[in-house]
Structures are given as C-alpha cells and as structure tokens.
Amino acid sequence: MITIKQISNINECPEIVSMFDNYRIFYNQSSDPVGAAAFLSERLGKNESVLLIAYLWGKAAGFTQLFHSFSSVSMKPLLILNDLYTVPEMRGNGIGSALLQAAENIAKSLHCKGLILETAVNNPARKLYSKSGWSEDADFVHYGKYF
C-alpha cells in the first residue's frame, strides 16, 4: 500500500537526502549529499517548497517537490512540480501516479490555477504525465537562460 506524507523537515525522512541526490545524478549532476541536505533544509525552512514522500510497504519509495509561484494573468497561485523521483527498485508500483495525485490535491487545496512542470524530452516519465491527464503546452513556448 502506498502512503504519501508531506514533510516539513528532512529529519522526518532521512532517506530523502539520498533520493534527492540520486534524482540529481539522473540529471547528470555530481553526487553531493551534503549540498542536497542543505538545499532541501533551506527550501523547507523558508517555506519555499512542498515536499511529499511516498512510502511503499513502509519504505521511502519516492518524492515530489513543488515550488510556489503565481500567475499574474489569472491572479492566482500555481505550483511548479519541479522534481519527481521513484526509487528504481520500486518503480512499476504506482508511486509516480500516487505522487502526481497528491500534488494535484495539494494544488486544489491551495486554490491554485494548476500545476506546471518541465522535463527532459527523453524522460521516460513523460508517459506517466500523459497517462495522468497532463498535456504538453501547445499555446506557449518556454525559454530559459541559464548561468
């Protein structure tokens, strides 16, 4: 059985640091558990993100991190689904779907306009997003300027 818990401190789920570090490694970043712990602690300490942990059979199995933002046009808050990760050996058990549903529930409870995300074009999770009712944005082009 999958359970989802929102945490407000990384000490509530010690496994979050290694999951977050592995998530970053997936995106070709160097392992940095100390930096991962500091980053997550700062986001949570400043109330800048919502961190949801999925448990399967009582074990931490994945997470999603949501960042607060706003839509000026609709004058409503929205959430950015910035991170979604499932422990590799736990994949195929519905964890990603459960985390997406929990994120949607949080967004609705905060009266958000919606949820947005961006992902790599080769990310296999794109199938999950489509299956879960997400759609690629056909109306807007997204740009980035990275330093």
PDB file of C-alpha atoms in Angstrom:
ATOM      1  CA  MET A   1       0.000   0.000   0.000  1.00  0.00           C
ATOM      2  CA  ILE A   2       1.298   3.456  -0.959  1.00  0.00           C
ATOM      3  CA  THR A   3       1.069   6.256   1.562  1.00  0.00           C
ATOM      4  CA  ILE A   4       2.041   9.862   0.941  1.00  0.00           C
ATOM      5  CA  LYS A   5       3.321  12.156   3.661  1.00  0.00           C
ATOM      6  CA  GLN A   6       4.205  15.838   3.483  1.00  0.00           C
ATOM      7  CA  ILE A   7       7.344  16.576   5.446  1.00  0.00           C
ATOM      8  CA  SER A   8       8.467  19.916   6.839  1.00  0.00           C
ATOM      9  CA  ASN A   9      11.957  18.826   7.927  1.00  0.00           C
ATOM     10  CA  ILE A  10      14.388  16.372   6.318  1.00  0.00           C
ATOM     11  CA  ASN A  11      14.798  14.606   9.667  1.00  0.00           C
ATOM     12  CA  GLU A  12      11.237  13.286   9.222  1.00  0.00           C
ATOM     13  CA  CYS A  13      12.514  11.135   6.345  1.00  0.00           C
ATOM     14  CA  PRO A  14      16.280  10.549   6.452  1.00  0.00           C
ATOM     15  CA  GLU A  15      16.096   8.731   3.078  1.00  0.00           C
ATOM     16  CA  ILE A  16      15.083  11.964   1.321  1.00  0.00           C
ATOM     17  CA  VAL A  17      18.688  13.132   1.041  1.00  0.00           C
ATOM     18  CA  SER A  18      19.851  10.012  -0.827  1.00  0.00           C
ATOM     19  CA  MET A  19      16.714  10.012  -3.009  1.00  0.00           C
ATOM     20  CA  PHE A  20      17.256  13.677  -3.877  1.00  0.00           C
ATOM     21  CA  ASP A  21      20.947  13.055  -4.554  1.00  0.00           C
ATOM     22  CA  ASN A  22      20.075  10.129  -6.868  1.00  0.00           C
ATOM     23  CA  TYR A  23      17.475  12.287  -8.610  1.00  0.00           C
ATOM     24  CA  ARG A  24      20.170  14.884  -9.323  1.00  0.00           C
ATOM     25  CA  ILE A  25      22.549  12.174 -10.555  1.00  0.00           C
ATOM     26  CA  PHE A  26      19.829  11.097 -13.022  1.00  0.00           C
ATOM     27  CA  TYR A  27      20.102  14.629 -14.444  1.00  0.00           C
ATOM     28  CA  ASN A  28      23.892  14.293 -14.839  1.00  0.00           C
ATOM     29  CA  GLN A  29      24.864  16.183 -11.699  1.00  0.00           C
ATOM     30  CA  SER A  30      27.678  15.096  -9.400  1.00  0.00           C
ATOM     31  CA  SER A  31      26.729  13.375  -6.175  1.00  0.00           C
ATOM     32  CA  ASP A  32      26.560  15.905  -3.327  1.00  0.00           C
ATOM     33  CA  PRO A  33      24.644  14.582  -0.311  1.00  0.00           C
ATOM     34  CA  VAL A  34      25.805  17.464   1.909  1.00  0.00           C
ATOM     35  CA  GLY A  35      24.609  20.001  -0.645  1.00  0.00           C
ATOM     36  CA  ALA A  36      21.360  18.062  -1.146  1.00  0.00           C
ATOM     37  CA  ALA A  37      20.632  18.128   2.586  1.00  0.00           C
ATOM     38  CA  ALA A  38      21.404  21.851   2.783  1.00  0.00           C
ATOM     39  CA  PHE A  39      19.272  22.659  -0.278  1.00  0.00           C
ATOM     40  CA  LEU A  40      16.248  20.715   0.965  1.00  0.00           C
ATOM     41  CA  SER A  41      16.603  22.059   4.509  1.00  0.00           C
ATOM     42  CA  GLU A  42      16.717  25.633   3.237  1.00  0.00           C
ATOM     43  CA  ARG A  43      13.698  25.216   0.956  1.00  0.00           C
ATOM     44  CA  LEU A  44      11.638  23.668   3.747  1.00  0.00           C
ATOM     45  CA  GLY A  45      12.920  26.076   6.404  1.00  0.00           C
ATOM     46  CA  LYS A  46      11.933  29.075   4.289  1.00  0.00           C
ATOM     47  CA  ASN A  47       8.568  27.525   3.337  1.00  0.00           C
ATOM     48  CA  GLU A  48       9.592  27.720  -0.316  1.00  0.00           C
ATOM     49  CA  SER A  49       8.555  24.215  -1.280  1.00  0.00           C
ATOM     50  CA  VAL A  50       6.162  21.401  -0.530  1.00  0.00           C
ATOM     51  CA  LEU A  51       7.933  18.062  -0.192  1.00  0.00           C
ATOM     52  CA  LEU A  52       5.842  14.899  -0.486  1.00  0.00           C
ATOM     53  CA  ILE A  53       7.304  11.479   0.284  1.00  0.00           C
ATOM     54  CA  ALA A  54       5.771   8.228  -0.964  1.00  0.00           C
ATOM     55  CA  TYR A  55       6.093   5.100   1.147  1.00  0.00           C
ATOM     56  CA  LEU A  56       5.555   1.582  -0.134  1.00  0.00           C
ATOM     57  CA  TRP A  57       5.460  -1.252   2.370  1.00  0.00           C
ATOM     58  CA  GLY A  58       6.686   1.230   4.982  1.00  0.00           C
ATOM     59  CA  LYS A  59       9.810   2.158   2.998  1.00  0.00           C
ATOM     60  CA  ALA A  60      10.536   5.543   1.414  1.00  0.00           C
ATOM     61  CA  ALA A  61       9.947   4.918  -2.290  1.00  0.00           C
ATOM     62  CA  GLY A  62       9.872   8.316  -3.979  1.00  0.00           C
ATOM     63  CA  PHE A  63       9.219  12.010  -3.664  1.00  0.00           C
ATOM     64  CA  THR A  64       7.959  15.088  -5.406  1.00  0.00           C
ATOM     65  CA  GLN A  65       8.887  18.666  -4.665  1.00  0.00           C
ATOM     66  CA  LEU A  66       6.573  21.527  -5.520  1.00  0.00           C
ATOM     67  CA  PHE A  67       7.562  25.181  -5.644  1.00  0.00           C
ATOM     68  CA  HIS A  68       5.183  28.075  -5.104  1.00  0.00           C
ATOM     69  CA  SER A  69       4.620  30.535  -7.933  1.00  0.00           C
ATOM     70  CA  PHE A  70       1.874  32.783  -9.276  1.00  0.00           C
ATOM     71  CA  SER A  71       0.006  33.531 -12.467  1.00  0.00           C
ATOM     72  CA  SER A  72      -0.275  37.282 -12.965  1.00  0.00           C
ATOM     73  CA  VAL A  73      -2.857  36.883 -15.717  1.00  0.00           C
ATOM     74  CA  SER A  74      -5.281  34.818 -13.627  1.00  0.00           C
ATOM     75  CA  MET A  75      -4.107  36.438 -10.364  1.00  0.00           C
ATOM     76  CA  LYS A  76      -3.932  33.010  -8.744  1.00  0.00           C
ATOM     77  CA  PRO A  77      -1.199  30.923  -7.193  1.00  0.00           C
ATOM     78  CA  LEU A  78       0.165  27.938  -9.046  1.00  0.00           C
ATOM     79  CA  LEU A  79       2.591  25.182  -8.167  1.00  0.00           C
ATOM     80  CA  ILE A  80       5.617  24.081 -10.146  1.00  0.00           C
ATOM     81  CA  LEU A  81       6.167  20.351  -9.972  1.00  0.00           C
ATOM     82  CA  ASN A  82       9.919  20.662 -10.053  1.00  0.00           C
ATOM     83  CA  ASP A  83      11.032  17.183  -9.002  1.00  0.00           C
ATOM     84  CA  LEU A  84       9.519  13.713  -9.241  1.00  0.00           C
ATOM     85  CA  TYR A  85      11.526  10.615  -8.387  1.00  0.00           C
ATOM     86  CA  THR A  86      10.840   6.970  -7.665  1.00  0.00           C
ATOM     87  CA  VAL A  87      13.477   4.643  -6.231  1.00  0.00           C
ATOM     88  CA  PRO A  88      14.429   2.395  -9.189  1.00  0.00           C
ATOM     89  CA  GLU A  89      13.636  -0.931  -7.492  1.00  0.00           C
ATOM     90  CA  MET A  90      10.191   0.407  -6.501  1.00  0.00           C
ATOM     91  CA  ARG A  91       9.166   1.548  -9.999  1.00  0.00           C
ATOM     92  CA  GLY A  92       6.103  -0.014 -11.583  1.00  0.00           C
ATOM     93  CA  ASN A  93       4.078   0.056  -8.352  1.00  0.00           C
ATOM     94  CA  GLY A  94       2.103   3.247  -8.980  1.00  0.00           C
ATOM     95  CA  ILE A  95       4.303   5.522  -6.871  1.00  0.00           C
ATOM     96  CA  GLY A  96       4.663   8.217  -9.543  1.00  0.00           C
ATOM     97  CA  SER A  97       0.905   8.244 -10.125  1.00  0.00           C
ATOM     98  CA  ALA A  98       0.236   8.492  -6.391  1.00  0.00           C
ATOM     99  CA  LEU A  99       2.674  11.401  -6.053  1.00  0.00           C
ATOM    100  CA  LEU A 100       1.092  13.221  -9.005  1.00  0.00           C
ATOM    101  CA  GLN A 101      -2.369  12.774  -7.484  1.00  0.00           C
ATOM    102  CA  ALA A 102      -1.131  14.033  -4.109  1.00  0.00           C
ATOM    103  CA  ALA A 103       0.422  17.078  -5.817  1.00  0.00           C
ATOM    104  CA  GLU A 104      -2.883  17.774  -7.558  1.00  0.00           C
ATOM    105  CA  ASN A 105      -4.729  17.508  -4.252  1.00  0.00           C
ATOM    106  CA  ILE A 106      -2.324  19.996  -2.641  1.00  0.00           C
ATOM    107  CA  ALA A 107      -2.739  22.431  -5.552  1.00  0.00           C
ATOM    108  CA  LYS A 108      -6.526  22.227  -5.338  1.00  0.00           C
ATOM    109  CA  SER A 109      -6.485  22.712  -1.564  1.00  0.00           C
ATOM    110  CA  LEU A 110      -4.419  25.890  -2.066  1.00  0.00           C
ATOM    111  CA  HIS A 111      -6.882  27.102  -4.763  1.00  0.00           C
ATOM    112  CA  CYS A 112      -4.129  27.131  -7.370  1.00  0.00           C
ATOM    113  CA  LYS A 113      -4.703  27.771 -11.038  1.00  0.00           C
ATOM    114  CA  GLY A 114      -2.939  24.478 -11.639  1.00  0.00           C
ATOM    115  CA  LEU A 115       0.347  22.636 -11.728  1.00  0.00           C
ATOM    116  CA  ILE A 116       3.104  23.064 -14.273  1.00  0.00           C
ATOM    117  CA  LEU A 117       6.309  21.176 -14.977  1.00  0.00           C
ATOM    118  CA  GLU A 118       9.105  20.914 -17.441  1.00  0.00           C
ATOM    119  CA  THR A 119      11.119  17.819 -18.149  1.00  0.00           C
ATOM    120  CA  ALA A 120      13.753  16.492 -20.493  1.00  0.00           C
ATOM    121  CA  VAL A 121      12.437  15.353 -23.865  1.00  0.00           C
ATOM    122  CA  ASN A 122      13.935  11.897 -23.272  1.00  0.00           C
ATOM    123  CA  ASN A 123      12.488  11.445 -19.758  1.00  0.00           C
ATOM    124  CA  PRO A 124      10.514   8.178 -19.609  1.00  0.00           C
ATOM    125  CA  ALA A 125       8.174   9.820 -17.056  1.00  0.00           C
ATOM    126  CA  ARG A 126       6.537  11.724 -19.933  1.00  0.00           C
ATOM    127  CA  LYS A 127       4.330   8.659 -20.470  1.00  0.00           C
ATOM    128  CA  LEU A 128       3.231   8.860 -16.840  1.00  0.00           C
ATOM    129  CA  TYR A 129       2.379  12.555 -17.162  1.00  0.00           C
ATOM    130  CA  SER A 130       0.245  11.938 -20.245  1.00  0.00           C
ATOM    131  CA  LYS A 131      -1.470   8.941 -18.629  1.00  0.00           C
ATOM    132  CA  SER A 132      -2.206  11.088 -15.553  1.00  0.00           C
ATOM    133  CA  GLY A 133      -4.022  13.788 -17.548  1.00  0.00           C
ATOM    134  CA  TRP A 134      -1.171  16.241 -18.042  1.00  0.00           C
ATOM    135  CA  SER A 135      -0.806  17.748 -21.509  1.00  0.00           C
ATOM    136  CA  GLU A 136       2.042  19.393 -23.336  1.00  0.00           C
ATOM    137  CA  ASP A 137       1.559  23.128 -23.631  1.00  0.00           C
ATOM    138  CA  ALA A 138       0.503  23.903 -27.189  1.00  0.00           C
ATOM    139  CA  ASP A 139      -0.094  27.611 -26.536  1.00  0.00           C
ATOM    140  CA  PHE A 140       3.180  28.776 -25.037  1.00  0.00           C
ATOM    141  CA  VAL A 141       6.861  28.316 -25.818  1.00  0.00           C
ATOM    142  CA  HIS A 142       9.143  28.051 -22.811  1.00  0.00           C
ATOM    143  CA  TYR A 143      12.530  29.724 -22.872  1.00  0.00           C
ATOM    144  CA  GLY A 144      15.434  29.523 -20.488  1.00  0.00           C
ATOM    145  CA  LYS A 145      18.643  31.436 -19.963  1.00  0.00           C
ATOM    146  CA  TYR A 146      20.941  29.543 -17.667  1.00  0.00           C
ATOM    147  CA  PHE A 147      24.125  30.680 -15.977  1.00  0.00           C
TER     148      PHE A 147
END
